[in-house]
Amino acid sequence: MAIEVVPLPLPPSADASKFKDFGREVKGVSPGELNDEQFEVVRDLLYKHDALLFRDVTLTPEQQYRLTKMFDPKSESYGHGNNKTGSEKKSILHPDLKTIPRQPQVQLIGNGTIYNHEGLAEAMLKHPNHTTFHKTRVSEIDEAKGITRFYRWHIDAALYDLSPPKVTTLYGIHVPHGPRQTVRYDDGAGDELDVPLGTTAFVSGRTMFDILPDELKSVAVRTKVKYAPHPYVWMAPARAMSTGLGIETEGHELPWDELPPWEESKIKILPMTWKNPVTGNLHFQVHPCGVAELLIDPLPAGAKKEGALFPDGAHLKDLKEVRELLYKMQRPAIAPPLVYPHDWRERDLVLFHNRGVLHSVVGAFTKEQVRAFHQCNLAASDDPAGPTPDDVKKYA
């Protein structure tokens, strides 16, 4: 049977014109048993469409690891380092992940208590939700009516020492069903989004860049992003904005001298826009919660300075200024018409281009609603490529 590709089913809220290239369902192939020829087709599809859905998949942890590794054969460890998430108690990721013992690059995530699962006698899982991470929260009355929020818009990456994974694979094993929920943005814009229970929400980093006005495109191609060391420990005492798109600036971050031991050479400084290895498109790829500083290059020779922002370059160190600029650049791309909220079914496998999209956990479950997913991403063998000199000339 030949590989067949169809568009993802978009919700009524989506602006279909902005999803022409985003997302495909792939049929006619078993993703856990790809041969080299089939993999090349799948790889090409992923980088062209940023998210691929396979339905009714049977996938062992070993197969999931093998599939994920095929995108980066030199990669080996889980994206945050094998067993690192469980041992670093201060990290905000610590409660959310359980490692599969015989395949430590694959994590068990979900909600409720899971018994006798892939070598784990008992795993108590907790679906992260905004009430533990945001500065403000939806009232319990509204929560009972199904009002919720995006938890945290992010890229899967350690953002310290290890390079951001190229691909994440997410496999739905137990998917609870329940009433749909409404994401409320609560940032004054009045935005709301109807979503399935426990959806994973995706936005395109390409669209995030493409819809920027010219003066912000210029900033995007000239900027490098410096992340804090051990960013998930650094940000743990702080609280997030109501959209899940970054941290409120209140001075609650852990001082750098109170972090676990770190080395300057392991701090990640990455381009603000990452170049797609197949299409050549630029994707705006910033994890806003972990950013400490922005380093902006001056305009290239011959570029017009009139109307340009930071024409002579800048090094932004003030967290409030850094976060306000990032929010201005990223917030338009999480507007309801630009969000794809995946409606999970059991045995769905989603592959997403981790260097091309941002995503967020959404919603809340009761303790009785058991959910189990396998997640795998691998710290990459290299850092993402940024814009070329020709890209800078084109957009700056």
Tab-separated table of N, CA, C and O in Angstrom, residues 50 54 63 125 142 230 325-326:
chain	number	residue	atom	x	y	z
A	50	ASP	N	5.348	20.057	9.521
A	50	ASP	CA	5.597	20.341	10.940
A	50	ASP	C	4.884	19.439	11.940
A	50	ASP	O	5.286	19.366	13.099
A	54	PHE	N	-0.521	9.740	12.816
A	54	PHE	CA	-0.755	8.352	12.433
A	54	PHE	C	-1.830	7.804	13.366
A	54	PHE	O	-1.713	7.927	14.591
A	63	GLN	N	10.370	0.749	19.672
A	63	GLN	CA	10.060	1.251	18.330
A	63	GLN	C	9.975	2.776	18.322
A	63	GLN	O	10.414	3.424	17.367
A	125	LEU	N	0.707	9.786	38.088
A	125	LEU	CA	0.919	10.838	37.098
A	125	LEU	C	0.012	12.026	37.388
A	125	LEU	O	-1.108	11.867	37.868
A	142	ASP	N	-15.683	28.840	37.581
A	142	ASP	CA	-15.490	28.787	36.125
A	142	ASP	C	-14.849	27.470	35.695
A	142	ASP	O	-15.187	26.913	34.645
A	230	HIS	N	20.251	26.161	33.681
A	230	HIS	CA	19.216	25.355	34.353
A	230	HIS	C	17.889	26.115	34.384
A	230	HIS	O	17.328	26.390	35.447
A	325	LEU	N	9.147	42.494	24.746
A	325	LEU	CA	9.429	42.399	23.312
A	325	LEU	C	9.041	41.019	22.780
A	325	LEU	O	8.391	40.901	21.723
A	326	LEU	N	9.404	39.972	23.502
A	326	LEU	CA	9.048	38.627	23.057
A	326	LEU	C	7.531	38.445	22.979
A	326	LEU	O	7.010	37.855	22.030
